[in-house]
Amino acid sequence: MRIALTGAAGFVGPYVVEGLRRQFGNDAEIVATSKFGGQYPQLGMVRSLDITDASAVAVFLDEFKPTHILHLAGIAAVTASDTTPDLAWAVHLHGTLNLARAIMQDESSCCLINIGSGLIYGASARSGLPLDEGALLAPMEEYSASKAAADLALGALGYRGLKNIRLRPFNHSGPGQSDSFALPAFAKQLARIEAGLAPPVIRVGDLDARRDFLDVRDVAQAYVLAIMNSPLIPSGTPINIAAGVAVRIGDILEQLIRKSNVRISVERDPSRMRPSETPIIVGSNERAQVMLGWRPMHPFEETVSNVLNYWRQLVREQPERYAGNNTTDK
């Protein structure tokens, strides 16, 4: 097996590489790629590959000749896609098409495993019911619209001979995730408070939204299982990677606060108050259980603890970085 990863230097990439090495050992050659190549602590040498450059993608496929491409590359944060929409479309849609077309033009049997998003269901989540793969795709912002377009394009190309699997992961978290997301943002604030670098107040936005959360290790394992089972999965098949349970954002914050011995107050920040148009988003994982033999194994409370301890360590080791107002860590 020759497995290529795009976007390997992102949050999920190191977890996937670890899972692949554990599963396949020396039976698979793994090449990690990222827009910015170089030496990475958890990955080793990462090859530079800009998926928006069609010729560079074609050259890479011709040289490495992968049996599988796990397509992780993307703009992780929804807000970042909304502020740079042209880039979101260039990466999510056209970058994905560059990979797909290069595989087809090379007449390769390579399987493209696309990492999409559960957010592509968008307005369909307003039903409050667990979303299965047959739910209408109704994206509500640039991020999910560009992801949905790529998902639909791959579905069509599956009928034209492109071997692909469309994975649709829902929210996932763990150590290493940017504080652009709710759990690490809360954990970072709490770690700074415990270290005496900030007043004992956590400022929050809407806490009533409920989301389907997974541990990043479970998500990485789902990706490994998709590679293992790819010969048995019909081309173009969409598969949700979801916990099947919705967790209230406010309950996550309460879990974090309970893990601290510091007395902390919570204040609503009007600048962060953006009531969600989709109060609950939860996915069905029945197809993943059947086709991948996958189900979540790590309790989310364990994930919460791991993220908090990660930020505690960062703040403890680099207090000068997280003191005062200069606390951004992307």
Tab-separated table of C-alpha atoms in Angstrom:
chain	number	residue	atom	x	y	z
A	1	MET	CA	0.000	0.000	0.000
A	2	ARG	CA	1.161	3.513	-0.829
A	3	ILE	CA	-0.844	6.050	1.157
A	4	ALA	CA	-0.619	9.793	0.545
A	5	LEU	CA	-2.098	12.369	2.914
A	6	THR	CA	-2.896	15.922	1.926
A	7	GLY	CA	-3.041	18.531	4.685
A	8	ALA	CA	-1.086	16.182	6.953
A	9	ALA	CA	0.405	19.005	9.018
A	10	GLY	CA	-3.020	20.070	10.275
A	11	PHE	CA	-4.703	19.086	13.531
A	12	VAL	CA	-5.869	15.597	12.522
A	13	GLY	CA	-2.913	14.575	10.339
A	14	PRO	CA	-0.509	13.400	13.081
A	15	TYR	CA	-3.246	11.268	14.663
A	16	VAL	CA	-3.971	9.620	11.314
A	17	VAL	CA	-0.299	8.946	10.579
A	18	GLU	CA	0.079	7.367	14.014
A	19	GLY	CA	-2.984	5.206	13.360
A	20	LEU	CA	-1.723	4.138	9.936
A	21	ARG	CA	1.688	3.168	11.305
A	22	ARG	CA	0.064	1.222	14.106
A	23	GLN	CA	-2.297	-0.583	11.711
A	24	PHE	CA	-0.006	-1.314	8.756
A	25	GLY	CA	3.540	-1.071	10.084
A	26	ASN	CA	6.002	-1.698	7.260
A	27	ASP	CA	3.263	-2.972	4.944
A	28	ALA	CA	2.392	0.573	3.860
A	29	GLU	CA	4.476	3.454	2.568
A	30	ILE	CA	3.088	6.733	3.885
A	31	VAL	CA	3.830	10.118	2.373
A	32	ALA	CA	2.589	13.141	4.288
A	33	THR	CA	2.068	16.327	2.287
A	34	SER	CA	1.150	19.883	3.186
A	35	LYS	CA	1.177	23.241	1.445
A	36	PHE	CA	4.206	24.074	3.562
A	37	GLY	CA	6.592	21.144	3.588
A	38	GLY	CA	9.475	20.573	5.943
A	39	GLN	CA	10.343	18.731	9.115
A	40	TYR	CA	7.488	18.311	11.614
A	41	PRO	CA	7.957	16.866	15.125
A	42	GLN	CA	5.168	14.276	14.931
A	43	LEU	CA	5.362	13.532	11.217
A	44	GLY	CA	8.996	13.661	10.197
A	45	MET	CA	9.614	15.015	6.718
A	46	VAL	CA	6.505	16.414	5.036
A	47	ARG	CA	6.493	16.972	1.295
A	48	SER	CA	5.280	20.310	-0.034
A	49	LEU	CA	2.132	20.031	-2.158
A	50	ASP	CA	-0.278	22.822	-3.021
A	51	ILE	CA	-3.479	21.083	-4.072
A	52	THR	CA	-4.716	24.233	-5.841
A	53	ASP	CA	-1.845	23.757	-8.341
A	54	ALA	CA	-3.165	21.172	-10.788
A	55	SER	CA	0.211	20.548	-12.443
A	56	ALA	CA	1.923	20.002	-9.068
A	57	VAL	CA	-0.783	17.505	-8.124
A	58	ALA	CA	-0.322	15.625	-11.396
A	59	VAL	CA	3.456	15.477	-10.922
A	60	PHE	CA	3.068	14.183	-7.373
A	61	LEU	CA	0.701	11.396	-8.424
A	62	ASP	CA	2.995	10.388	-11.274
A	63	GLU	CA	6.000	10.194	-8.943
A	64	PHE	CA	4.461	8.531	-5.885
A	65	LYS	CA	1.725	6.472	-7.571
A	66	PRO	CA	-0.428	6.130	-4.430
A	67	THR	CA	-2.924	3.338	-3.942
A	68	HIS	CA	-4.868	5.631	-1.584
A	69	ILE	CA	-5.082	9.384	-1.046
A	70	LEU	CA	-6.551	10.547	2.244
A	71	HIS	CA	-7.605	14.092	1.435
A	72	LEU	CA	-7.410	16.080	4.674
A	73	ALA	CA	-6.378	19.442	3.222
A	74	GLY	CA	-8.780	22.273	3.890
A	75	ILE	CA	-9.479	25.439	5.811
A	76	ALA	CA	-10.400	24.105	9.222
A	77	ALA	CA	-12.290	27.026	10.782
A	78	VAL	CA	-15.713	28.039	9.469
A	79	THR	CA	-15.013	31.717	10.231
A	80	ALA	CA	-11.787	31.613	8.207
A	81	SER	CA	-13.678	30.327	5.185
A	82	ASP	CA	-16.279	33.063	5.546
A	83	THR	CA	-13.629	35.795	5.656
A	84	THR	CA	-11.651	34.349	2.703
A	85	PRO	CA	-14.372	32.746	0.568
A	86	ASP	CA	-12.377	32.646	-2.672
A	87	LEU	CA	-9.647	30.680	-0.929
A	88	ALA	CA	-12.224	28.327	0.590
A	89	TRP	CA	-13.621	27.489	-2.840
A	90	ALA	CA	-10.150	27.191	-4.370
A	91	VAL	CA	-9.048	24.703	-1.715
A	92	HIS	CA	-12.213	22.776	-0.939
A	93	LEU	CA	-13.704	22.434	-4.413
A	94	HIS	CA	-10.991	23.055	-6.993
A	95	GLY	CA	-8.215	21.436	-4.959
A	96	THR	CA	-10.347	18.319	-4.588
A	97	LEU	CA	-11.144	18.314	-8.302
A	98	ASN	CA	-7.425	18.620	-9.091
A	99	LEU	CA	-6.790	15.417	-7.164
A	100	ALA	CA	-9.758	13.626	-8.714
A	101	ARG	CA	-8.925	14.615	-12.286
A	102	ALA	CA	-5.259	13.721	-11.890
A	103	ILE	CA	-6.250	10.237	-10.737
A	104	MET	CA	-8.648	9.815	-13.662
A	105	GLN	CA	-6.253	11.215	-16.281
A	106	ASP	CA	-3.546	8.862	-15.041
A	107	GLU	CA	-6.046	5.988	-15.305
A	108	SER	CA	-4.983	5.081	-11.797
A	109	SER	CA	-6.815	2.650	-9.535
A	110	CYS	CA	-6.022	4.951	-6.610
A	111	CYS	CA	-8.861	5.411	-4.123
A	112	LEU	CA	-9.519	9.006	-3.096
A	113	ILE	CA	-10.887	9.212	0.442
A	114	ASN	CA	-12.312	12.678	0.845
A	115	ILE	CA	-12.680	14.251	4.272
A	116	GLY	CA	-15.746	16.446	4.050
A	117	SER	CA	-17.883	17.735	6.916
A	118	GLY	CA	-21.141	17.033	8.687
A	119	LEU	CA	-21.871	20.749	8.345
A	120	ILE	CA	-22.847	20.228	4.714
A	121	TYR	CA	-26.291	19.106	5.942
A	122	GLY	CA	-26.817	22.665	7.180
A	123	ALA	CA	-30.476	23.625	7.419
A	124	SER	CA	-31.539	19.957	7.357
A	125	ALA	CA	-30.299	19.766	10.962
A	126	ARG	CA	-33.189	22.005	12.056
A	127	SER	CA	-35.317	18.882	12.300
A	128	GLY	CA	-33.335	18.010	15.440
A	129	LEU	CA	-33.191	14.373	14.299
A	130	PRO	CA	-29.990	12.395	13.693
A	131	LEU	CA	-28.916	13.055	10.121
A	132	ASP	CA	-28.168	10.047	7.948
A	133	GLU	CA	-26.385	10.113	4.597
A	134	GLY	CA	-29.683	10.500	2.751
A	135	ALA	CA	-30.447	13.862	4.369
A	136	LEU	CA	-30.622	16.845	2.024
A	137	LEU	CA	-27.379	18.820	1.731
A	138	ALA	CA	-28.389	22.382	2.641
A	139	PRO	CA	-25.194	24.310	3.527
A	140	MET	CA	-25.576	27.686	5.208
A	141	GLU	CA	-22.152	29.347	4.855
A	142	GLU	CA	-19.097	29.459	2.577
A	143	TYR	CA	-17.289	26.682	4.431
A	144	SER	CA	-20.049	24.112	4.190
A	145	ALA	CA	-21.125	25.212	0.704
A	146	SER	CA	-17.631	24.685	-0.707
A	147	LYS	CA	-17.335	21.360	1.132
A	148	ALA	CA	-20.753	20.255	-0.156
A	149	ALA	CA	-19.803	21.158	-3.726
A	150	ALA	CA	-16.710	18.948	-3.518
A	151	ASP	CA	-18.745	16.126	-1.985
A	152	LEU	CA	-21.334	16.279	-4.759
A	153	ALA	CA	-18.667	16.488	-7.464
A	154	LEU	CA	-16.997	13.328	-6.180
A	155	GLY	CA	-20.349	11.579	-6.072
A	156	ALA	CA	-20.800	12.346	-9.768
A	157	LEU	CA	-17.238	11.356	-10.658
A	158	GLY	CA	-17.797	8.033	-8.947
A	159	TYR	CA	-20.158	7.170	-11.793
A	160	ARG	CA	-17.400	8.034	-14.274
A	161	GLY	CA	-14.870	5.638	-12.852
A	162	LEU	CA	-13.221	7.543	-9.990
A	163	LYS	CA	-12.853	5.264	-6.992
A	164	ASN	CA	-13.705	7.450	-4.000
A	165	ILE	CA	-15.265	7.416	-0.557
A	166	ARG	CA	-16.923	10.522	0.879
A	167	LEU	CA	-16.434	10.731	4.639
A	168	ARG	CA	-18.465	13.337	6.520
A	169	PRO	CA	-16.982	13.871	9.992
A	170	PHE	CA	-18.890	15.862	12.593
A	171	ASN	CA	-17.244	17.990	15.324
A	172	HIS	CA	-14.095	16.499	16.786
A	173	SER	CA	-11.515	17.755	19.236
A	174	GLY	CA	-8.365	16.819	21.105
A	175	PRO	CA	-4.901	18.094	22.030
A	176	GLY	CA	-3.388	20.209	19.284
A	177	GLN	CA	-6.595	21.785	18.008
A	178	SER	CA	-6.629	25.532	17.429
A	179	ASP	CA	-8.423	27.775	19.892
A	180	SER	CA	-10.678	28.852	17.022
A	181	PHE	CA	-12.973	26.072	18.256
A	182	ALA	CA	-15.157	26.041	21.357
A	183	LEU	CA	-13.559	23.377	23.556
A	184	PRO	CA	-9.925	24.488	23.143
A	185	ALA	CA	-10.988	28.150	23.416
A	186	PHE	CA	-12.621	27.458	26.803
A	187	ALA	CA	-9.705	25.276	27.938
A	188	LYS	CA	-7.168	27.937	27.013
A	189	GLN	CA	-9.027	30.605	28.995
A	190	LEU	CA	-9.245	28.298	31.995
A	191	ALA	CA	-5.547	27.388	31.831
A	192	ARG	CA	-4.583	31.065	31.778
A	193	ILE	CA	-6.810	31.750	34.776
A	194	GLU	CA	-5.302	28.863	36.751
A	195	ALA	CA	-1.811	30.170	35.978
A	196	GLY	CA	-2.714	33.618	37.286
A	197	LEU	CA	-2.360	35.177	33.826
A	198	ALA	CA	-5.995	36.286	33.525
A	199	PRO	CA	-8.828	37.294	35.868
A	200	PRO	CA	-11.143	34.422	36.934
A	201	VAL	CA	-13.767	35.184	34.302
A	202	ILE	CA	-14.564	33.190	31.158
A	203	ARG	CA	-16.338	35.214	28.488
A	204	VAL	CA	-18.680	33.256	26.280
A	205	GLY	CA	-21.177	33.505	23.472
A	206	ASP	CA	-24.160	31.241	22.823
A	207	LEU	CA	-23.985	28.217	25.125
A	208	ASP	CA	-27.286	26.600	24.175
A	209	ALA	CA	-26.275	25.104	20.817
A	210	ARG	CA	-25.906	21.318	20.852
A	211	ARG	CA	-23.367	19.564	18.672
A	212	ASP	CA	-22.211	16.039	17.870
A	213	PHE	CA	-18.677	15.753	19.339
A	214	LEU	CA	-16.028	13.091	18.826
A	215	ASP	CA	-12.523	12.464	20.087
A	216	VAL	CA	-9.940	13.076	17.352
A	217	ARG	CA	-8.487	9.596	17.970
A	218	ASP	CA	-11.812	8.010	17.051
A	219	VAL	CA	-12.028	10.104	13.916
A	220	ALA	CA	-8.489	9.145	12.896
A	221	GLN	CA	-9.347	5.484	13.404
A	222	ALA	CA	-12.396	5.869	11.149
A	223	TYR	CA	-10.110	7.195	8.401
A	224	VAL	CA	-7.747	4.230	8.825
A	225	LEU	CA	-10.686	1.821	8.624
A	226	ALA	CA	-11.915	3.530	5.454
A	227	ILE	CA	-8.562	2.773	3.829
A	228	MET	CA	-8.637	-0.827	5.061
A	229	ASN	CA	-12.187	-1.429	3.824
A	230	SER	CA	-11.983	0.602	0.611
A	231	PRO	CA	-12.044	-2.433	-1.728
A	232	LEU	CA	-15.430	-3.423	-0.283
A	233	ILE	CA	-17.075	0.015	-0.354
A	234	PRO	CA	-18.928	1.050	-3.536
A	235	SER	CA	-17.386	4.080	-5.204
A	236	GLY	CA	-18.868	7.412	-4.195
A	237	THR	CA	-20.380	6.117	-0.964
A	238	PRO	CA	-20.957	8.861	1.645
A	239	ILE	CA	-20.323	7.850	5.269
A	240	ASN	CA	-20.990	9.950	8.350
A	241	ILE	CA	-18.378	9.884	11.107
A	242	ALA	CA	-20.517	10.903	14.068
A	243	ALA	CA	-21.074	10.138	17.733
A	244	GLY	CA	-24.839	10.091	17.336
A	245	VAL	CA	-25.240	12.169	20.505
A	246	ALA	CA	-25.593	15.949	20.802
A	247	VAL	CA	-23.747	17.757	23.598
A	248	ARG	CA	-24.717	21.240	24.806
A	249	ILE	CA	-21.832	23.721	24.507
A	250	GLY	CA	-22.621	25.064	27.968
A	251	ASP	CA	-22.283	21.566	29.434
A	252	ILE	CA	-18.759	21.308	27.995
A	253	LEU	CA	-17.845	24.544	29.747
A	254	GLU	CA	-19.317	23.258	33.008
A	255	GLN	CA	-17.234	20.075	32.700
A	256	LEU	CA	-14.090	22.148	32.316
A	257	ILE	CA	-14.880	24.376	35.282
A	258	ARG	CA	-15.536	21.346	37.488
A	259	LYS	CA	-12.035	20.118	36.703
A	260	SER	CA	-10.475	23.279	38.139
A	261	ASN	CA	-9.857	24.207	41.777
A	262	VAL	CA	-10.155	27.910	40.939
A	263	ARG	CA	-13.414	29.752	41.521
A	264	ILE	CA	-14.496	30.981	38.086
A	265	SER	CA	-17.404	33.084	36.901
A	266	VAL	CA	-18.952	32.997	33.438
A	267	GLU	CA	-19.933	36.209	31.644
A	268	ARG	CA	-21.866	36.571	28.420
A	269	ASP	CA	-19.913	38.607	25.873
A	270	PRO	CA	-22.267	40.511	23.525
A	271	SER	CA	-19.597	40.491	20.802
A	272	ARG	CA	-19.637	36.659	20.878
A	273	MET	CA	-23.406	36.252	21.065
A	274	ARG	CA	-24.503	34.820	17.742
A	275	PRO	CA	-27.451	32.513	18.396
A	276	SER	CA	-27.135	29.495	16.140
A	277	GLU	CA	-29.531	29.061	13.235
A	278	THR	CA	-29.184	25.323	13.856
A	279	PRO	CA	-29.689	24.766	17.610
A	280	ILE	CA	-28.843	21.071	17.305
A	281	ILE	CA	-26.661	19.143	14.851
A	282	VAL	CA	-26.334	15.401	15.352
A	283	GLY	CA	-25.432	12.651	12.908
A	284	SER	CA	-26.295	8.993	12.516
A	285	ASN	CA	-23.327	6.611	12.513
A	286	GLU	CA	-25.187	3.461	11.503
A	287	ARG	CA	-23.540	3.256	8.082
A	288	ALA	CA	-20.064	3.697	9.592
A	289	GLN	CA	-20.779	0.825	11.960
A	290	VAL	CA	-21.830	-1.454	9.104
A	291	MET	CA	-19.331	-0.487	6.402
A	292	LEU	CA	-16.286	0.386	8.508
A	293	GLY	CA	-16.855	-1.644	11.655
A	294	TRP	CA	-16.406	1.648	13.510
A	295	ARG	CA	-17.929	3.212	16.558
A	296	PRO	CA	-16.591	5.852	18.990
A	297	MET	CA	-14.446	4.364	21.740
A	298	HIS	CA	-13.300	7.397	23.756
A	299	PRO	CA	-15.784	9.086	26.154
A	300	PHE	CA	-16.081	12.783	25.426
A	301	GLU	CA	-15.370	13.650	29.064
A	302	GLU	CA	-11.936	12.071	28.519
A	303	THR	CA	-11.474	14.313	25.479
A	304	VAL	CA	-12.364	17.362	27.568
A	305	SER	CA	-9.764	16.414	30.188
A	306	ASN	CA	-7.091	15.824	27.547
A	307	VAL	CA	-7.678	19.196	25.913
A	308	LEU	CA	-7.591	21.009	29.250
A	309	ASN	CA	-4.348	19.291	30.280
A	310	TYR	CA	-2.828	20.124	26.886
A	311	TRP	CA	-3.507	23.827	27.378
A	312	ARG	CA	-2.347	23.704	30.980
A	313	GLN	CA	0.982	22.344	29.791
A	314	LEU	CA	1.324	24.956	27.037
A	315	VAL	CA	0.617	27.817	29.442
A	316	ARG	CA	2.907	26.363	32.104
A	317	GLU	CA	5.790	25.950	29.642
A	318	GLN	CA	5.314	29.302	27.853
A	319	PRO	CA	3.745	31.737	30.372
A	320	GLU	CA	5.146	34.781	28.603
A	321	ARG	CA	3.327	33.772	25.407
A	322	TYR	CA	-0.050	33.550	27.100
A	323	ALA	CA	0.231	36.546	29.431
A	324	GLY	CA	-1.648	39.797	28.828
A	325	ASN	CA	-3.690	40.288	25.682
A	326	ASN	CA	-1.282	38.544	23.327
A	327	THR	CA	-2.884	35.127	23.708
A	328	THR	CA	-3.774	34.091	20.186
A	329	ASP	CA	-2.570	30.626	19.222
A	330	LYS	CA	-3.684	29.361	15.842
